[in-house]
Amino acid sequence: MSIDLPLIWAGLIAFAVLAYVVLDGFDLGIGILFPFLDSKADRDLAMNSVAPVWDGNETWLVLGGGGLMAVFPLAYATLLPALYAPIIAMLLGLIFRGVSFEFRGKTERGRWLWDVGFAGGSMVAALAQGITLGALVQGIEVDNRAYAGGWWDWLTPFTLLTGLSVLVGYALLGATWLFMKTENGLARQARAAAWLTGGALLVLMGAVTLSSAFLFPHYVERWFSWPALLFTLFMPVLLLACIAVFVRGLVRGHDSHPFLATIGLFVLGFLGIAISFYPWMVPPHVTIEQAAAPDSSLAFLLVGALILIPLILAYTGYAYWVFRGKVDPDEGYH
Amino acid sequence: MIDLFSAIELARFQFAFTVSAHIIFPAFSIGLASYLAVLEALWLWKKDDAYFQVFEYWKTIFAIVFGMGVVSGIVMSYQFGTNWSVFSDKTGPILGPLMGYEVLSAFFLEAGFLGVMLFGLNRVGPRLHFFATLMVAAGTLMSAFWILSVNSWMHTPVGYGVNEAGQFVPRDWWAIIFNPSFPYRLVHMVLAAYLTTAFVVGGVGAWHLLRDTRDRGARIMFSMAMWMALLVAPLQIVAGDLHGLNTLEHQPAKVAAMEGHYETREGAPLYLFGLPDDEAEKTRYGVKIPKLGSMILTHEWDGKIKGLKAFPEDERPPSALIFWTFRIMVAIGLAMVALGLWSAWSRWRGRLYDSPWLLRAAALMTPSGFAAVLAGWITTEVGRQPWTVYGLLRTSESASPLDAPAVGISLLVFIGVYFLVFGSGTFYILRLMLKPPQAGRTEIGWPTRTAGITPGPAVGRRESEGDRHEH
């Protein structure tokens, strides 16, 4: 077959993961910032700003997981046992975070529990996702179609650094989302949080890039080989452009610019990782080609994906459009 | 405690626990989503606010149930990989795309329109809102379609080949999706979800009618639920019987274990009671009706039924458990039929809303659907043992290369978290159910002014003026 189905699917899975990271990233970011907001009214409003959309955002994670099993079963079957503890921690975090949306408004006495659950669950999930990313970057031992490493391989200074980076990155997404969706006091808090987390994220991204360059020199080779070199050269320019839009937006109060610039930062980081990985699916032993299911599986699901993903994007966009504009404090859900 | 069990036993228990906790929510939300769509249609059609109030009442509960279904479902989608990685690698090329279609066609649809359904009425107007409700209901049914296709293929695998890596690979997608047990399982499960919801709605309605027989909302709930019991419960018995015959054809060992039959016999009895003993290979203390077993399974008095002894010892499911779960499910099904008939008789006499014993019985049966669903799933899934893919892949050869402590600890954490989280959720739902349907707005509801509801023009006009803040 002339069409490279595994490569198309690697692209689609990468798109699903990126969509998840950006979309659920700002929901989780709200959870991370939650305990630092001034008043209960602020916390209610912050939560309401994502209540209608969080569920759809989280569905991209199911597509990432389910899709991986469908089209790269070997990657699914080796990654998840290798990352057993962080994955379970992430799932438990997401449970607490998800139910808190509903439970929090159903009780006076127990609200503190779901406040803690919402914030704690979001933080644990973000940290676990960052650690997962780091563990993947540093490589997974695979032998005879099974995970062959130890139970604590995922826990290193490097993965803790990536965990912290994702946590801070999500907080930044959440802060800029709030800056876009709210007014007055809450928007001011969001702006302060955006300055703080934005600065921290740049430092952390730098640290991750440098340490992966030192720890895993094979990635550096890839960055400076053609055609990845093109991206490596433009990267600093694009990065500076994002930072400029971000700073200007915060200073001048362009509501949506900081949020969009932050998404830009995430896309750049994600592309950087994607370029480093190619052609691996699970570095450094399993390639996209090796991990892929047979073409008949890939083709069967691709037909549905090509029809349904545009539809999904359309009605997801519609749902966002319905809830466009600033969140109204009087239109309370709870 | 962890040392007492092997990693595989712990992994099995973990899956059984998390999937049992999960199935409760979809079993309810599939039925409730359809019920909400019907209620909203009635409201728009008859322009009767009472239907809208019942809609709002159950919408609040639906939001909680759905949320719990989502978070417990995400656990399932990752647990195949964490605990059953060999199974995932081998069946991924076949089951993965089916689950992929579930995500693409069902999960996104539900989640995308859920926000509009829960929060969007004043923003989009009643008609688009009704469309959103319909999409949520359609999503829940699509989800049932795909996941039951996946599950059914594990019971009756067809349309596959095996490649050099030992993976099952697709040969015929049509055959895989519509595998032999799928149509029966799908009908049986969707009817079960509808009945489960009907008995919850009916039970809640009955409970409030016992306090105030004039409560209009409670009357609507109870009347609609009892129609469902009358019409769907008998249908479910027929569907269950057909599903059983299909199982007899494809998984005779499961049926033998369900019936406590160890010997192969013509004119086999039906055990009403008994204690199957897998070690001794006989059913003790059997209370039986001669020849009825053959009649039910083969529709002939002298039909031949294979006993468990006809199968190699390492290919038999445990009879002691599923003999009983099967009987619990059937007993509940028959009780549902009986309540449906009782309600029809009361309705015919014009006493549907003030027959205290009928109302008490209905209130008592509120959770019966959940018990039947769980008992049924235990019967069919434990009855699939010792295989994950029936006859092809053993459970013992499906698990991840994990150590017992890792699985044991995660199991304990899951149990603790699930009891805390889903226990709290159940408590909040019960508290909402204790509020009478007519006692003002439910707490999530829209302020009375908009909920006073003139469908169509009024809401539409407000939106077109762009005055979102008015409500």
PDB file of N, CA and C in Angstrom, chain B residues 312-367:
ATOM      1  N   PRO B 312     -13.639 -30.464  29.342  1.00  0.00           N
ATOM      2  CA  PRO B 312     -12.403 -30.663  30.105  1.00  0.00           C
ATOM      3  C   PRO B 312     -12.422 -29.794  31.367  1.00  0.00           C
ATOM      4  N   GLU B 313     -11.829 -30.303  32.433  1.00  0.00           N
ATOM      5  CA  GLU B 313     -11.906 -29.594  33.713  1.00  0.00           C
ATOM      6  C   GLU B 313     -11.366 -28.176  33.637  1.00  0.00           C
ATOM      7  N   ASP B 314     -10.350 -27.963  32.786  1.00  0.00           N
ATOM      8  CA  ASP B 314      -9.767 -26.619  32.723  1.00  0.00           C
ATOM      9  C   ASP B 314     -10.489 -25.722  31.722  1.00  0.00           C
ATOM     10  N   GLU B 315     -11.689 -26.134  31.318  1.00  0.00           N
ATOM     11  CA  GLU B 315     -12.468 -25.267  30.435  1.00  0.00           C
ATOM     12  C   GLU B 315     -13.860 -25.022  30.999  1.00  0.00           C
ATOM     13  N   ARG B 316     -14.008 -25.231  32.325  1.00  0.00           N
ATOM     14  CA  ARG B 316     -15.325 -25.053  32.936  1.00  0.00           C
ATOM     15  C   ARG B 316     -15.377 -23.758  33.748  1.00  0.00           C
ATOM     16  N   PRO B 317     -16.449 -23.006  33.587  1.00  0.00           N
ATOM     17  CA  PRO B 317     -16.637 -21.854  34.477  1.00  0.00           C
ATOM     18  C   PRO B 317     -17.152 -22.321  35.843  1.00  0.00           C
ATOM     19  N   PRO B 318     -16.956 -21.530  36.888  1.00  0.00           N
ATOM     20  CA  PRO B 318     -17.400 -21.933  38.223  1.00  0.00           C
ATOM     21  C   PRO B 318     -18.926 -21.855  38.347  1.00  0.00           C
ATOM     22  N   SER B 319     -19.511 -23.003  38.630  1.00  0.00           N
ATOM     23  CA  SER B 319     -20.974 -23.073  38.682  1.00  0.00           C
ATOM     24  C   SER B 319     -21.541 -22.446  39.950  1.00  0.00           C
ATOM     25  N   ALA B 320     -20.843 -22.622  41.055  1.00  0.00           N
ATOM     26  CA  ALA B 320     -21.395 -22.223  42.355  1.00  0.00           C
ATOM     27  C   ALA B 320     -21.827 -20.764  42.351  1.00  0.00           C
ATOM     28  N   LEU B 321     -21.061 -19.910  41.683  1.00  0.00           N
ATOM     29  CA  LEU B 321     -21.397 -18.486  41.681  1.00  0.00           C
ATOM     30  C   LEU B 321     -22.509 -18.168  40.687  1.00  0.00           C
ATOM     31  N   ILE B 322     -22.335 -18.617  39.433  1.00  0.00           N
ATOM     32  CA  ILE B 322     -23.261 -18.103  38.410  1.00  0.00           C
ATOM     33  C   ILE B 322     -24.601 -18.831  38.453  1.00  0.00           C
ATOM     34  N   PHE B 323     -24.658 -20.011  39.070  1.00  0.00           N
ATOM     35  CA  PHE B 323     -25.954 -20.651  39.320  1.00  0.00           C
ATOM     36  C   PHE B 323     -26.851 -19.670  40.080  1.00  0.00           C
ATOM     37  N   TRP B 324     -26.261 -19.005  41.067  1.00  0.00           N
ATOM     38  CA  TRP B 324     -27.048 -18.105  41.901  1.00  0.00           C
ATOM     39  C   TRP B 324     -27.263 -16.740  41.290  1.00  0.00           C
ATOM     40  N   THR B 325     -26.230 -16.152  40.676  1.00  0.00           N
ATOM     41  CA  THR B 325     -26.447 -14.826  40.076  1.00  0.00           C
ATOM     42  C   THR B 325     -27.517 -14.919  38.988  1.00  0.00           C
ATOM     43  N   PHE B 326     -27.509 -16.044  38.251  1.00  0.00           N
ATOM     44  CA  PHE B 326     -28.517 -16.223  37.206  1.00  0.00           C
ATOM     45  C   PHE B 326     -29.919 -16.259  37.816  1.00  0.00           C
ATOM     46  N   ARG B 327     -30.063 -16.999  38.917  1.00  0.00           N
ATOM     47  CA  ARG B 327     -31.389 -17.088  39.539  1.00  0.00           C
ATOM     48  C   ARG B 327     -31.855 -15.754  40.115  1.00  0.00           C
ATOM     49  N   ILE B 328     -30.909 -15.001  40.661  1.00  0.00           N
ATOM     50  CA  ILE B 328     -31.285 -13.678  41.194  1.00  0.00           C
ATOM     51  C   ILE B 328     -31.809 -12.799  40.058  1.00  0.00           C
ATOM     52  N   MET B 329     -31.093 -12.819  38.927  1.00  0.00           N
ATOM     53  CA  MET B 329     -31.516 -11.992  37.796  1.00  0.00           C
ATOM     54  C   MET B 329     -32.913 -12.389  37.315  1.00  0.00           C
ATOM     55  N   VAL B 330     -33.126 -13.702  37.160  1.00  0.00           N
ATOM     56  CA  VAL B 330     -34.425 -14.159  36.650  1.00  0.00           C
ATOM     57  C   VAL B 330     -35.539 -13.815  37.639  1.00  0.00           C
ATOM     58  N   ALA B 331     -35.262 -14.012  38.923  1.00  0.00           N
ATOM     59  CA  ALA B 331     -36.292 -13.724  39.929  1.00  0.00           C
ATOM     60  C   ALA B 331     -36.686 -12.248  39.873  1.00  0.00           C
ATOM     61  N   ILE B 332     -35.696 -11.368  39.754  1.00  0.00           N
ATOM     62  CA  ILE B 332     -36.006  -9.940  39.685  1.00  0.00           C
ATOM     63  C   ILE B 332     -36.814  -9.634  38.421  1.00  0.00           C
ATOM     64  N   GLY B 333     -36.420 -10.269  37.315  1.00  0.00           N
ATOM     65  CA  GLY B 333     -37.154 -10.059  36.059  1.00  0.00           C
ATOM     66  C   GLY B 333     -38.620 -10.447  36.212  1.00  0.00           C
ATOM     67  N   LEU B 334     -38.860 -11.599  36.857  1.00  0.00           N
ATOM     68  CA  LEU B 334     -40.245 -12.041  37.036  1.00  0.00           C
ATOM     69  C   LEU B 334     -41.003 -11.093  37.969  1.00  0.00           C
ATOM     70  N   ALA B 335     -40.317 -10.599  38.997  1.00  0.00           N
ATOM     71  CA  ALA B 335     -40.959  -9.647  39.910  1.00  0.00           C
ATOM     72  C   ALA B 335     -41.330  -8.363  39.156  1.00  0.00           C
ATOM     73  N   MET B 336     -40.481  -7.967  38.196  1.00  0.00           N
ATOM     74  CA  MET B 336     -40.788  -6.767  37.407  1.00  0.00           C
ATOM     75  C   MET B 336     -42.041  -6.977  36.562  1.00  0.00           C
ATOM     76  N   VAL B 337     -42.132  -8.152  35.958  1.00  0.00           N
ATOM     77  CA  VAL B 337     -43.325  -8.465  35.173  1.00  0.00           C
ATOM     78  C   VAL B 337     -44.555  -8.400  36.075  1.00  0.00           C
ATOM     79  N   ALA B 338     -44.437  -8.995  37.269  1.00  0.00           N
ATOM     80  CA  ALA B 338     -45.570  -9.038  38.195  1.00  0.00           C
ATOM     81  C   ALA B 338     -46.004  -7.621  38.574  1.00  0.00           C
ATOM     82  N   LEU B 339     -45.047  -6.759  38.847  1.00  0.00           N
ATOM     83  CA  LEU B 339     -45.412  -5.390  39.231  1.00  0.00           C
ATOM     84  C   LEU B 339     -46.101  -4.672  38.062  1.00  0.00           C
ATOM     85  N   GLY B 340     -45.620  -4.935  36.851  1.00  0.00           N
ATOM     86  CA  GLY B 340     -46.241  -4.334  35.671  1.00  0.00           C
ATOM     87  C   GLY B 340     -47.700  -4.747  35.554  1.00  0.00           C
ATOM     88  N   LEU B 341     -47.966  -6.054  35.770  1.00  0.00           N
ATOM     89  CA  LEU B 341     -49.339  -6.550  35.668  1.00  0.00           C
ATOM     90  C   LEU B 341     -50.207  -5.964  36.780  1.00  0.00           C
ATOM     91  N   TRP B 342     -49.650  -5.922  37.971  1.00  0.00           N
ATOM     92  CA  TRP B 342     -50.374  -5.365  39.127  1.00  0.00           C
ATOM     93  C   TRP B 342     -50.766  -3.901  38.835  1.00  0.00           C
ATOM     94  N   SER B 343     -49.799  -3.154  38.291  1.00  0.00           N
ATOM     95  CA  SER B 343     -50.092  -1.736  38.014  1.00  0.00           C
ATOM     96  C   SER B 343     -51.176  -1.608  36.946  1.00  0.00           C
ATOM     97  N   ALA B 344     -51.155  -2.509  35.959  1.00  0.00           N
ATOM     98  CA  ALA B 344     -52.170  -2.448  34.904  1.00  0.00           C
ATOM     99  C   ALA B 344     -53.559  -2.689  35.492  1.00  0.00           C
ATOM    100  N   TRP B 345     -53.617  -3.637  36.410  1.00  0.00           N
ATOM    101  CA  TRP B 345     -54.900  -3.946  37.061  1.00  0.00           C
ATOM    102  C   TRP B 345     -55.379  -2.727  37.859  1.00  0.00           C
ATOM    103  N   SER B 346     -54.468  -2.113  38.618  1.00  0.00           N
ATOM    104  CA  SER B 346     -54.848  -0.932  39.400  1.00  0.00           C
ATOM    105  C   SER B 346     -55.246   0.223  38.484  1.00  0.00           C
ATOM    106  N   ARG B 347     -54.529   0.366  37.396  1.00  0.00           N
ATOM    107  CA  ARG B 347     -54.841   1.450  36.467  1.00  0.00           C
ATOM    108  C   ARG B 347     -56.242   1.244  35.885  1.00  0.00           C
ATOM    109  N   TRP B 348     -56.532  -0.016  35.539  1.00  0.00           N
ATOM    110  CA  TRP B 348     -57.824  -0.351  34.948  1.00  0.00           C
ATOM    111  C   TRP B 348     -58.964  -0.032  35.922  1.00  0.00           C
ATOM    112  N   ARG B 349     -58.690  -0.239  37.215  1.00  0.00           N
ATOM    113  CA  ARG B 349     -59.705   0.063  38.228  1.00  0.00           C
ATOM    114  C   ARG B 349     -59.702   1.550  38.597  1.00  0.00           C
ATOM    115  N   GLY B 350     -58.809   2.313  37.974  1.00  0.00           N
ATOM    116  CA  GLY B 350     -58.760   3.748  38.275  1.00  0.00           C
ATOM    117  C   GLY B 350     -58.121   4.056  39.609  1.00  0.00           C
ATOM    118  N   ARG B 351     -57.280   3.142  40.116  1.00  0.00           N
ATOM    119  CA  ARG B 351     -56.683   3.328  41.439  1.00  0.00           C
ATOM    120  C   ARG B 351     -55.163   3.363  41.372  1.00  0.00           C
ATOM    121  N   LEU B 352     -54.612   3.754  40.230  1.00  0.00           N
ATOM    122  CA  LEU B 352     -53.156   3.645  40.068  1.00  0.00           C
ATOM    123  C   LEU B 352     -52.404   4.458  41.117  1.00  0.00           C
ATOM    124  N   TYR B 353     -52.904   5.661  41.427  1.00  0.00           N
ATOM    125  CA  TYR B 353     -52.128   6.559  42.292  1.00  0.00           C
ATOM    126  C   TYR B 353     -52.465   6.435  43.771  1.00  0.00           C
ATOM    127  N   ASP B 354     -53.479   5.644  44.112  1.00  0.00           N
ATOM    128  CA  ASP B 354     -53.794   5.522  45.547  1.00  0.00           C
ATOM    129  C   ASP B 354     -53.997   4.066  45.956  1.00  0.00           C
ATOM    130  N   SER B 355     -53.152   3.197  45.447  1.00  0.00           N
ATOM    131  CA  SER B 355     -53.113   1.819  45.939  1.00  0.00           C
ATOM    132  C   SER B 355     -51.852   1.680  46.780  1.00  0.00           C
ATOM    133  N   PRO B 356     -51.973   1.852  48.100  1.00  0.00           N
ATOM    134  CA  PRO B 356     -50.769   1.943  48.932  1.00  0.00           C
ATOM    135  C   PRO B 356     -49.825   0.760  48.767  1.00  0.00           C
ATOM    136  N   TRP B 357     -50.385  -0.440  48.629  1.00  0.00           N
ATOM    137  CA  TRP B 357     -49.476  -1.586  48.564  1.00  0.00           C
ATOM    138  C   TRP B 357     -48.728  -1.642  47.240  1.00  0.00           C
ATOM    139  N   LEU B 358     -49.402  -1.243  46.189  1.00  0.00           N
ATOM    140  CA  LEU B 358     -48.714  -1.164  44.901  1.00  0.00           C
ATOM    141  C   LEU B 358     -47.584  -0.131  44.979  1.00  0.00           C
ATOM    142  N   LEU B 359     -47.907   1.026  45.567  1.00  0.00           N
ATOM    143  CA  LEU B 359     -46.895   2.076  45.678  1.00  0.00           C
ATOM    144  C   LEU B 359     -45.727   1.617  46.540  1.00  0.00           C
ATOM    145  N   ARG B 360     -46.039   0.925  47.628  1.00  0.00           N
ATOM    146  CA  ARG B 360     -44.962   0.426  48.496  1.00  0.00           C
ATOM    147  C   ARG B 360     -44.088  -0.580  47.755  1.00  0.00           C
ATOM    148  N   ALA B 361     -44.753  -1.471  47.025  1.00  0.00           N
ATOM    149  CA  ALA B 361     -43.982  -2.487  46.281  1.00  0.00           C
ATOM    150  C   ALA B 361     -43.066  -1.794  45.261  1.00  0.00           C
ATOM    151  N   ALA B 362     -43.604  -0.799  44.579  1.00  0.00           N
ATOM    152  CA  ALA B 362     -42.800  -0.093  43.568  1.00  0.00           C
ATOM    153  C   ALA B 362     -41.632   0.628  44.226  1.00  0.00           C
ATOM    154  N   ALA B 363     -41.892   1.267  45.377  1.00  0.00           N
ATOM    155  CA  ALA B 363     -40.800   1.963  46.077  1.00  0.00           C
ATOM    156  C   ALA B 363     -39.720   0.979  46.501  1.00  0.00           C
ATOM    157  N   LEU B 364     -40.175  -0.188  46.959  1.00  0.00           N
ATOM    158  CA  LEU B 364     -39.227  -1.220  47.395  1.00  0.00           C
ATOM    159  C   LEU B 364     -38.367  -1.702  46.226  1.00  0.00           C
ATOM    160  N   MET B 365     -38.941  -1.695  45.040  1.00  0.00           N
ATOM    161  CA  MET B 365     -38.207  -2.219  43.878  1.00  0.00           C
ATOM    162  C   MET B 365     -37.354  -1.160  43.182  1.00  0.00           C
ATOM    163  N   THR B 366     -37.223   0.008  43.784  1.00  0.00           N
ATOM    164  CA  THR B 366     -36.423   1.072  43.151  1.00  0.00           C
ATOM    165  C   THR B 366     -35.057   0.586  42.671  1.00  0.00           C
ATOM    166  N   PRO B 367     -34.267  -0.093  43.533  1.00  0.00           N
ATOM    167  CA  PRO B 367     -32.924  -0.485  43.063  1.00  0.00           C
ATOM    168  C   PRO B 367     -32.890  -1.843  42.371  1.00  0.00           C
TER     169      PRO B 367
END
